[in-house]
Amino acid sequence: MGAKPPFRFTGRHMAIIMVAFFGVVIAVNVYMASLATSTFSGVVVKNAYDASQEFNVWLDEAAKEKALGWSAKVERRADGRVAVTLKGSDAAAIPSDAALSGEAWHPLGQEADRVVSFRRQADGSFVSFDALPAGRWRLRLRLDGADANGRHVWRAQEFL
């Protein structure tokens, strides 16, 4: 029996390694890009520079809203209408004259954006006039109300 010839690394071996390596890289990139486009539910701005100039203003508004201590519990009722129960911290009850409004957007524009109007109920909660179609919705709420400390605007984003 003859001795086995030593292994020789050839151009064919290098070509197989290169094709396998870049094949894996491309497959992973395609998979990640498809996940990103199918699950993205963020907000796209028309001009990122202009939006960045407003960032500090948004932070200041958010700090004021957080200091109010208000929170919301949002749920979809069986009839498709949206019910919102608002709570204030011990020191900051929800003003009795508060008005709630909102906008609903569907991720990736699968449904048209909608303005959501609310009616205050006897128990202090709010219920939308119209039903939202089934599916996942991002709801941006705005509560305007005044108390002894002046007029306040509170915003929240919820998912349904």
XYZ file of C-alpha atoms in Angstrom, residues 17 20-23 26 33 41 46 72 76 83 111 113-114 134 136 151 155 157:
20
model
C -14.623 28.762 1.408
C -19.744 29.554 1.721
C -18.656 32.585 3.777
C -20.377 35.202 1.623
C -23.411 32.953 1.199
C -25.869 37.412 2.480
C -33.731 42.983 6.542
C -43.742 50.129 13.830
C -39.561 63.685 6.621
C -53.704 55.758 31.356
C -60.405 47.744 23.280
C -61.883 52.753 26.562
C -54.665 50.946 7.525
C -54.476 56.845 10.188
C -57.528 57.899 12.174
C -59.219 44.820 14.464
C -52.504 46.299 16.124
C -53.543 74.399 32.194
C -49.525 62.938 26.061
C -48.569 56.478 23.469
